[in-house]
Amino acid sequence: MSYLVRRLEFFFITLWATLTMNFILPRIMPGNPAEAMLVRYHGRVSPQTIKAIEVAFGLNSNESIFQQYLEYLRNTVTGNFGTSVTFFPVPVGDVIKQGLPWTLGLVGMATIIAFALGTLLGMLSAWRRGGIFDAILPPVFIVISAFPYFWLGLLFLLAFALTLGWFPLGFAYDLTDSINLSWSFAGQVLWHGFLPALTIVITSVGGWILTMRNTMITTLAEDYVKMARAKGLSPVRIMLMYAGRNAILPNLTGFAMSLGFVISGAILVEIVFNYPGLGFTLLQAVHSEDYALMQTLFLMITLAVLLAVLAADVLTAILDPRTREQG
Amino acid sequence: MAIRVVTDQAPIQAPTVTGRRGALGSVARGLTRNRKALAGLGVFGLFVVVAILAPVIAPYDPHALQFDQMLQPSRAHLLGTTGTGQDIFSQLLFGTRESLLIALGAGLGATLVSVIIGVSAAYMGGVPDHFLNLFTDFFLVLPTLPLMIIIGTYLNNRGLVVLIGVIVITGWSYGARQLRAQALSLRNREFLEAARVRGERSLYIIVFEILPNMTSLIVAIFFGAALYAVLAAAGLQFIGLGDPNSLSWGTMLYWAQANGALLAGSPVWVLAPGLCIAALGGAFALINYAFDEIGNPALRPVRRRK
């Protein structure tokens, strides 16, 4: 299981590095943004909250940096992230709890759809090498994947929401309604989520198509594919079970490593569509200089990406027998 | 954002070893023979010309507030005017300058960092390599936009240098990973062995023996990084983390969004700068992809025999 051990090592090291970077960043920045924040807090919050902010941003000079670090780690692990200025007096943890499901749902679904679709299209493109499909898809998607996510979102907004009126202008559900478990509400969520999800799928699918196509081309030249052809197996079976199956593994690793890029784009999509996820919250935090909320959001988004990477690693370990060997 | 899918198989084959002087020449030959690269270079060249000639082509001063607000496109104002009465077409032409500057500056910076980290990791090997590699992978999985947003907000200095610096910090890792893989494949080649036996210093070997043989990958990485820079800068400026008084495509989109251009019925204000960003980014992406084809002949388009 040395592969999984190595990937677990990577997970914990990156987790630690993220936590530490989150601690160091506000301390090495010129000036002291947190002091300005404390002035705004003054008289509005309890002494404990003030103390928590001092700890989080290193204003309490009585303690050594090492003590501050330990206290920061303890606060983070216990979920004590301080109070949000933007949504005062709601604790940062609660603000994040509201946004998290929307982001996970939107970005998660869109990414999985894009990956599945891209892998399939890439497989077909390599299989019918030189066909019409293969001639058109790669160049088109090279160009589309260079579109700014948010700009494509704006285009869709203009075309399908403003001009045609097929979809709402934004947000995750009708604001006249409240969150509830009913079919009509689920329909609203899908209807509101369609354009943002479409934006993410279209801009990210190209990457999966191209890498899948390129690894599939390499796989198709392998001896076992020739062997399968010589045996007279059906083409579909060779494509899916021989070449495609082996080309998916590197693509899956790539999938994990690229999630950070996808979520960066998705944040901008949320902003364009006023979608109430973490990205939209991040923008609000930036505009009101809500440092506590901003830092925690960065931590949470990174944590989500790291967990997804770990999940993809585990999946690779299950799918690829070679990773179970020593070495 | 861009095509940034990382596989361990990508263009990691050892390049054919070329003479020192032939390195750039072979890159140029490869570029001019590839149709995707030519299309990309054409668009890129067009923007360079526009950036240089902006004062000549632009019909008005891009900052002048002398016109009526939110005019629709007409003969006097090809793309209409902004919410504060500036000529959008003139803004677009002048904005090319800063957008190109960011793309090339940040692209160059990120390439430099990835060369230093990627090549030295491969050359040193062992424990330093392990840690540099871990460091690279960490920056690779990190969601860069939130990181850029945080650094940008803290610095509170919305200048060009800060913007470029932030993009470089978050944009070098992909190239470093590719360079390391290729440098590893070169490490045990005979010509390097010969240089070592001659008693050359490590720095000499890296700069004069290894790097010239990776020219085509380095150029490809530069265009990949430039593409990342175009998109990252546009995103940051769009959410207001650029200098709002500067003229660039991202800043134009910021003002368009801040003035509700779409709802106010001025879609051109949003369409034009975004189209420029997409065109420049698409050009860089095409050049970058063409290098993949040059480095890996298996990917080149095949013609069916009739």
Short mmCIF file of N, CA and C in Angstrom, two decimals, chain A residues 9-10 13-14 17-18 21 25-26 29-30 33 57 129-130 142 145-151 154-155 158 162 169 207-208 210-211 213-215 217 250 253-254 257-258 260-261 263-264 267-268 271-272 282-283 286-287 289 291 294-295 298 301-302 305-306, chain B residues 1-9 36 130 134 137-147 149-151 153-156 177 227-228 231 234-235 238-239 241 253 257 262-263 267 270-271 274-275 277-278 281-282 285-286 289 292 298-302 304:
data_model
loop_
_atom_site.label_atom_id
_atom_site.label_comp_id
_atom_site.label_asym_id
_atom_site.label_seq_id
_atom_site.Cartn_x
_atom_site.Cartn_y
_atom_site.Cartn_z
N GLU A 9 0.55 10.92 3.03
CA GLU A 9 1.61 11.82 3.48
C GLU A 9 1.42 13.18 2.81
N PHE A 10 1.15 13.14 1.49
CA PHE A 10 0.94 14.38 0.75
C PHE A 10 -0.25 15.15 1.31
N ILE A 13 0.70 16.71 4.73
CA ILE A 13 1.68 17.79 4.60
C ILE A 13 1.03 19.03 3.99
N THR A 14 0.21 18.83 2.94
CA THR A 14 -0.43 20.00 2.33
C THR A 14 -1.43 20.63 3.30
N ALA A 17 0.59 22.61 5.66
CA ALA A 17 1.14 23.79 5.00
C ALA A 17 0.06 24.86 4.80
N THR A 18 -1.15 24.42 4.45
CA THR A 18 -2.24 25.39 4.27
C THR A 18 -2.56 26.09 5.57
N MET A 21 0.24 28.49 6.35
CA MET A 21 0.24 29.65 5.48
C MET A 21 -0.86 30.61 5.89
N LEU A 25 0.29 34.40 6.68
CA LEU A 25 -0.05 35.47 5.74
C LEU A 25 -0.41 36.81 6.39
N PRO A 26 -1.40 36.83 7.31
CA PRO A 26 -1.74 38.14 7.87
C PRO A 26 -0.61 38.75 8.69
N MET A 29 2.10 40.55 6.23
CA MET A 29 1.65 41.59 5.34
C MET A 29 1.98 42.97 5.92
N PRO A 30 2.34 43.93 5.06
CA PRO A 30 2.69 45.26 5.54
C PRO A 30 1.48 45.93 6.18
N PRO A 33 -3.76 45.07 8.92
CA PRO A 33 -5.18 45.17 8.56
C PRO A 33 -6.09 44.83 9.73
N PHE A 57 -4.91 37.10 14.51
CA PHE A 57 -4.09 37.96 13.66
C PHE A 57 -2.79 38.40 14.31
N ARG A 129 -9.69 8.43 -34.82
CA ARG A 129 -8.58 9.33 -35.09
C ARG A 129 -8.66 9.85 -36.52
N GLY A 130 -8.64 11.18 -36.65
CA GLY A 130 -8.67 11.75 -37.99
C GLY A 130 -10.07 11.93 -38.54
N ILE A 142 -9.68 23.89 -27.22
CA ILE A 142 -8.48 24.63 -26.80
C ILE A 142 -8.85 26.09 -26.64
N SER A 145 -11.48 26.73 -23.71
CA SER A 145 -10.95 26.66 -22.35
C SER A 145 -10.10 27.88 -22.04
N ALA A 146 -9.84 28.73 -23.02
CA ALA A 146 -9.13 29.98 -22.73
C ALA A 146 -10.10 31.11 -22.42
N PHE A 147 -11.41 30.84 -22.49
CA PHE A 147 -12.39 31.87 -22.12
C PHE A 147 -12.36 32.07 -20.62
N PRO A 148 -12.47 33.32 -20.17
CA PRO A 148 -12.63 33.52 -18.73
C PRO A 148 -13.98 32.93 -18.31
N TYR A 149 -13.99 32.11 -17.27
CA TYR A 149 -15.24 31.50 -16.77
C TYR A 149 -16.33 32.54 -16.59
N PHE A 150 -15.96 33.64 -15.92
CA PHE A 150 -16.99 34.61 -15.54
C PHE A 150 -17.57 35.30 -16.77
N TRP A 151 -16.74 35.46 -17.79
CA TRP A 151 -17.23 36.13 -18.98
C TRP A 151 -18.23 35.25 -19.73
N LEU A 154 -21.37 35.60 -18.00
CA LEU A 154 -22.06 36.83 -18.37
C LEU A 154 -22.77 36.68 -19.72
N LEU A 155 -22.09 35.99 -20.65
CA LEU A 155 -22.70 35.76 -21.97
C LEU A 155 -23.99 34.97 -21.85
N LEU A 158 -26.71 37.00 -20.46
CA LEU A 158 -27.25 37.92 -21.46
C LEU A 158 -28.17 37.18 -22.43
N LEU A 162 -31.51 37.24 -19.88
CA LEU A 162 -32.03 38.57 -20.18
C LEU A 162 -32.80 38.61 -21.49
N LEU A 169 -32.17 35.29 -13.35
CA LEU A 169 -30.97 36.12 -13.43
C LEU A 169 -29.91 35.74 -12.41
N GLY A 207 -10.43 20.51 -21.18
CA GLY A 207 -9.22 19.95 -20.60
C GLY A 207 -9.28 18.43 -20.50
N TRP A 208 -10.44 17.91 -20.07
CA TRP A 208 -10.59 16.45 -19.93
C TRP A 208 -10.58 15.79 -21.30
N LEU A 210 -9.08 16.77 -24.02
CA LEU A 210 -7.75 16.76 -24.62
C LEU A 210 -6.82 15.76 -23.94
N THR A 211 -6.81 15.74 -22.61
CA THR A 211 -5.88 14.80 -21.96
C THR A 211 -6.31 13.36 -22.20
N ARG A 213 -7.91 12.23 -24.75
CA ARG A 213 -7.58 11.91 -26.14
C ARG A 213 -6.08 11.59 -26.24
N ASN A 214 -5.26 12.42 -25.62
CA ASN A 214 -3.82 12.23 -25.77
C ASN A 214 -3.32 10.96 -25.09
N THR A 215 -3.84 10.64 -23.91
CA THR A 215 -3.37 9.39 -23.28
C THR A 215 -3.95 8.19 -24.02
N ILE A 217 -4.49 7.94 -27.17
CA ILE A 217 -3.69 7.71 -28.39
C ILE A 217 -2.46 6.88 -28.04
N PRO A 250 -4.41 7.89 -15.74
CA PRO A 250 -3.67 9.15 -15.69
C PRO A 250 -4.62 10.35 -15.71
N THR A 253 -5.75 11.09 -12.19
CA THR A 253 -4.74 11.82 -11.42
C THR A 253 -4.76 13.28 -11.82
N GLY A 254 -4.86 13.52 -13.13
CA GLY A 254 -4.92 14.88 -13.61
C GLY A 254 -6.14 15.60 -13.08
N MET A 257 -5.46 16.78 -9.60
CA MET A 257 -4.52 17.89 -9.50
C MET A 257 -5.09 19.19 -10.06
N SER A 258 -6.09 19.10 -10.92
CA SER A 258 -6.60 20.32 -11.55
C SER A 258 -7.80 20.91 -10.82
N GLY A 260 -8.09 22.49 -8.15
CA GLY A 260 -7.85 23.84 -7.65
C GLY A 260 -8.17 24.89 -8.70
N PHE A 261 -7.83 24.59 -9.95
CA PHE A 261 -8.10 25.53 -11.03
C PHE A 261 -9.60 25.64 -11.28
N ILE A 263 -12.05 25.11 -9.20
CA ILE A 263 -12.78 25.82 -8.14
C ILE A 263 -12.50 27.31 -8.20
N SER A 264 -11.28 27.68 -8.66
CA SER A 264 -10.98 29.10 -8.82
C SER A 264 -11.93 29.73 -9.82
N ILE A 267 -15.57 30.03 -8.47
CA ILE A 267 -15.79 31.14 -7.55
C ILE A 267 -16.29 32.36 -8.32
N LEU A 268 -15.64 32.61 -9.48
CA LEU A 268 -16.05 33.76 -10.30
C LEU A 268 -17.44 33.54 -10.89
N ILE A 271 -19.96 34.44 -8.42
CA ILE A 271 -20.07 35.89 -8.27
C ILE A 271 -20.96 36.47 -9.38
N VAL A 272 -20.75 35.99 -10.61
CA VAL A 272 -21.54 36.49 -11.73
C VAL A 272 -23.03 36.19 -11.53
N LEU A 282 -17.05 34.93 -0.38
CA LEU A 282 -15.68 35.44 -0.37
C LEU A 282 -15.64 36.87 -0.91
N LEU A 283 -16.39 37.12 -1.96
CA LEU A 283 -16.41 38.47 -2.53
C LEU A 283 -16.97 39.47 -1.52
N VAL A 286 -14.38 40.21 0.97
CA VAL A 286 -13.34 41.09 0.47
C VAL A 286 -13.83 42.54 0.47
N HIS A 287 -15.06 42.75 0.03
CA HIS A 287 -15.57 44.12 -0.07
C HIS A 287 -15.71 44.78 1.28
N GLU A 289 -13.83 43.97 3.84
CA GLU A 289 -12.57 43.73 4.54
C GLU A 289 -12.78 42.90 5.79
N TYR A 291 -11.63 40.12 7.40
CA TYR A 291 -10.48 39.23 7.27
C TYR A 291 -10.71 37.85 7.87
N MET A 294 -12.67 35.87 5.43
CA MET A 294 -11.85 35.64 4.24
C MET A 294 -10.87 34.48 4.45
N GLN A 295 -10.17 34.55 5.57
CA GLN A 295 -9.16 33.51 5.86
C GLN A 295 -9.80 32.14 6.01
N PHE A 298 -10.81 30.72 2.68
CA PHE A 298 -9.64 30.17 1.97
C PHE A 298 -9.32 28.78 2.51
N ILE A 301 -12.07 26.23 1.39
CA ILE A 301 -12.02 25.89 -0.04
C ILE A 301 -10.82 24.98 -0.30
N THR A 302 -9.69 25.31 0.33
CA THR A 302 -8.50 24.47 0.14
C THR A 302 -8.74 23.08 0.72
N VAL A 305 -10.73 21.01 -1.62
CA VAL A 305 -9.93 20.53 -2.74
C VAL A 305 -9.03 19.38 -2.30
N LEU A 306 -8.38 19.53 -1.14
CA LEU A 306 -7.48 18.48 -0.66
C LEU A 306 -8.23 17.18 -0.42
N MET B 1 -10.35 27.03 -15.70
CA MET B 1 -9.68 28.11 -16.42
C MET B 1 -9.04 27.54 -17.68
N ALA B 2 -7.78 27.41 -17.68
CA ALA B 2 -7.16 26.96 -18.91
C ALA B 2 -7.10 25.45 -18.93
N ILE B 3 -6.43 24.93 -19.93
CA ILE B 3 -6.20 23.50 -19.96
C ILE B 3 -5.04 23.25 -19.03
N ARG B 4 -5.32 22.83 -17.85
CA ARG B 4 -4.23 22.63 -16.92
C ARG B 4 -4.39 21.28 -16.32
N VAL B 5 -4.54 20.30 -17.15
CA VAL B 5 -4.71 18.97 -16.64
C VAL B 5 -3.33 18.35 -16.57
N VAL B 6 -3.03 17.80 -15.43
CA VAL B 6 -1.69 17.29 -15.22
C VAL B 6 -1.71 15.78 -15.36
N THR B 7 -0.96 15.26 -16.27
CA THR B 7 -0.80 13.81 -16.29
C THR B 7 0.68 13.54 -16.25
N ASP B 8 1.00 12.34 -15.84
CA ASP B 8 2.42 12.02 -15.77
C ASP B 8 2.95 11.64 -17.12
N GLN B 9 2.05 11.56 -18.10
CA GLN B 9 2.50 11.09 -19.39
C GLN B 9 2.78 12.19 -20.37
N LYS B 36 -2.02 25.38 -36.03
CA LYS B 36 -2.57 25.94 -34.80
C LYS B 36 -1.65 27.03 -34.26
N HIS B 130 12.94 15.72 -3.43
CA HIS B 130 11.70 15.30 -2.78
C HIS B 130 10.95 16.52 -2.24
N LEU B 134 7.46 18.21 -3.56
CA LEU B 134 6.31 18.34 -2.66
C LEU B 134 5.78 19.78 -2.69
N ASP B 137 3.95 20.38 -5.93
CA ASP B 137 2.62 19.76 -5.92
C ASP B 137 1.65 20.50 -5.01
N PHE B 138 2.18 21.03 -3.91
CA PHE B 138 1.35 21.80 -2.99
C PHE B 138 0.77 23.01 -3.71
N PHE B 139 1.63 23.75 -4.41
CA PHE B 139 1.14 24.93 -5.12
C PHE B 139 0.24 24.56 -6.29
N LEU B 140 0.42 23.34 -6.79
CA LEU B 140 -0.39 22.88 -7.91
C LEU B 140 -1.84 22.61 -7.48
N VAL B 141 -2.02 22.00 -6.32
CA VAL B 141 -3.39 21.68 -5.90
C VAL B 141 -4.07 22.86 -5.22
N LEU B 142 -3.28 23.81 -4.73
CA LEU B 142 -3.85 24.95 -4.03
C LEU B 142 -4.81 25.72 -4.93
N PRO B 143 -6.04 26.02 -4.45
CA PRO B 143 -6.92 26.86 -5.28
C PRO B 143 -6.33 28.26 -5.32
N THR B 144 -5.86 28.66 -6.51
CA THR B 144 -5.06 29.88 -6.55
C THR B 144 -5.89 31.15 -6.41
N LEU B 145 -7.12 31.13 -6.93
CA LEU B 145 -7.87 32.39 -6.92
C LEU B 145 -8.13 32.92 -5.50
N PRO B 146 -8.63 32.06 -4.57
CA PRO B 146 -8.80 32.57 -3.22
C PRO B 146 -7.49 33.08 -2.63
N LEU B 147 -6.39 32.38 -2.93
CA LEU B 147 -5.10 32.84 -2.42
C LEU B 147 -4.74 34.21 -2.98
N ILE B 149 -6.82 36.41 -4.08
CA ILE B 149 -7.76 37.39 -3.54
C ILE B 149 -7.29 37.84 -2.16
N ILE B 150 -6.87 36.86 -1.35
CA ILE B 150 -6.45 37.20 0.01
C ILE B 150 -5.20 38.07 -0.01
N ILE B 151 -4.19 37.67 -0.77
CA ILE B 151 -2.96 38.47 -0.82
C ILE B 151 -3.27 39.86 -1.36
N THR B 153 -6.06 41.52 -1.25
CA THR B 153 -6.82 42.33 -0.31
C THR B 153 -5.92 42.85 0.80
N TYR B 154 -5.04 41.99 1.30
CA TYR B 154 -4.15 42.43 2.38
C TYR B 154 -3.23 43.54 1.92
N LEU B 155 -2.66 43.38 0.73
CA LEU B 155 -1.66 44.35 0.29
C LEU B 155 -2.29 45.71 0.07
N ASN B 156 -3.58 45.70 -0.32
CA ASN B 156 -4.30 46.94 -0.45
C ASN B 156 -3.64 47.91 -1.41
N ARG B 177 6.66 21.44 -12.73
CA ARG B 177 6.46 20.00 -12.74
C ARG B 177 6.87 19.39 -14.08
N LEU B 227 -1.07 32.50 -20.68
CA LEU B 227 -2.51 32.24 -20.73
C LEU B 227 -3.09 32.32 -19.32
N TYR B 228 -2.41 31.67 -18.38
CA TYR B 228 -2.86 31.72 -16.99
C TYR B 228 -2.91 33.17 -16.52
N LEU B 231 -5.97 35.14 -17.84
CA LEU B 231 -7.23 34.79 -17.17
C LEU B 231 -7.23 35.23 -15.71
N ALA B 234 -7.63 39.00 -15.50
CA ALA B 234 -9.00 39.38 -15.83
C ALA B 234 -9.92 39.10 -14.63
N GLY B 235 -9.76 37.93 -14.02
CA GLY B 235 -10.59 37.57 -12.87
C GLY B 235 -10.39 38.52 -11.71
N PHE B 238 -11.69 41.95 -12.53
CA PHE B 238 -13.15 41.91 -12.62
C PHE B 238 -13.79 42.06 -11.25
N ILE B 239 -13.22 41.40 -10.22
CA ILE B 239 -13.83 41.54 -8.90
C ILE B 239 -13.29 42.75 -8.15
N LEU B 241 -9.98 43.87 -7.75
CA LEU B 241 -8.69 43.84 -7.06
C LEU B 241 -7.56 44.42 -7.91
N LEU B 253 -14.19 45.40 -17.70
CA LEU B 253 -15.26 44.49 -17.29
C LEU B 253 -15.75 44.83 -15.88
N GLN B 257 -19.56 45.80 -15.11
CA GLN B 257 -20.36 45.07 -14.14
C GLN B 257 -20.86 45.99 -13.04
N LEU B 262 -25.17 45.04 -18.42
CA LEU B 262 -26.08 44.08 -19.06
C LEU B 262 -27.53 44.49 -18.86
N LEU B 263 -27.87 44.81 -17.62
CA LEU B 263 -29.26 45.18 -17.32
C LEU B 263 -29.62 46.52 -17.94
N PRO B 267 -24.82 45.73 -23.73
CA PRO B 267 -24.05 44.49 -23.70
C PRO B 267 -22.67 44.61 -24.35
N VAL B 270 -19.69 44.83 -22.13
CA VAL B 270 -19.24 43.56 -21.53
C VAL B 270 -18.64 42.66 -22.59
N LEU B 271 -19.27 42.63 -23.77
CA LEU B 271 -18.83 41.69 -24.81
C LEU B 271 -17.43 42.01 -25.32
N GLY B 274 -14.30 41.23 -23.02
CA GLY B 274 -14.26 39.79 -22.78
C GLY B 274 -13.81 39.03 -24.02
N LEU B 275 -14.27 39.50 -25.16
CA LEU B 275 -13.88 38.85 -26.41
C LEU B 275 -12.37 39.00 -26.65
N ILE B 277 -10.08 39.32 -24.27
CA ILE B 277 -9.42 38.41 -23.33
C ILE B 277 -9.46 37.00 -23.87
N ALA B 278 -10.63 36.59 -24.36
CA ALA B 278 -10.77 35.23 -24.88
C ALA B 278 -9.89 35.02 -26.11
N GLY B 281 -6.22 34.89 -24.91
CA GLY B 281 -6.04 33.62 -24.21
C GLY B 281 -6.07 32.45 -25.18
N GLY B 282 -7.01 32.48 -26.12
CA GLY B 282 -7.11 31.41 -27.10
C GLY B 282 -5.84 31.32 -27.94
N ALA B 285 -3.25 29.66 -25.88
CA ALA B 285 -3.56 28.24 -25.71
C ALA B 285 -3.22 27.45 -26.96
N LEU B 286 -3.49 28.04 -28.13
CA LEU B 286 -3.19 27.34 -29.39
C LEU B 286 -1.69 27.14 -29.55
N TYR B 289 -0.57 24.47 -27.16
CA TYR B 289 -0.96 23.12 -27.58
C TYR B 289 -0.13 22.66 -28.77
N ASP B 292 2.85 20.90 -27.72
CA ASP B 292 2.62 19.51 -27.33
C ASP B 292 2.73 18.62 -28.56
N ALA B 298 3.10 11.75 -31.90
CA ALA B 298 1.92 10.87 -31.93
C ALA B 298 0.63 11.67 -31.92
N LEU B 299 0.68 12.91 -31.39
CA LEU B 299 -0.55 13.70 -31.24
C LEU B 299 -0.90 14.47 -32.50
N ARG B 300 0.04 14.55 -33.44
CA ARG B 300 -0.22 15.36 -34.62
C ARG B 300 -1.43 14.84 -35.38
N PRO B 301 -2.12 15.74 -36.05
CA PRO B 301 -3.30 15.31 -36.80
C PRO B 301 -2.89 14.32 -37.89
N VAL B 302 -3.68 13.28 -38.07
CA VAL B 302 -3.36 12.33 -39.13
C VAL B 302 -4.28 12.58 -40.31
N ARG B 304 -6.23 10.78 -43.32
CA ARG B 304 -6.65 9.44 -43.75
C ARG B 304 -6.26 9.21 -45.20
#
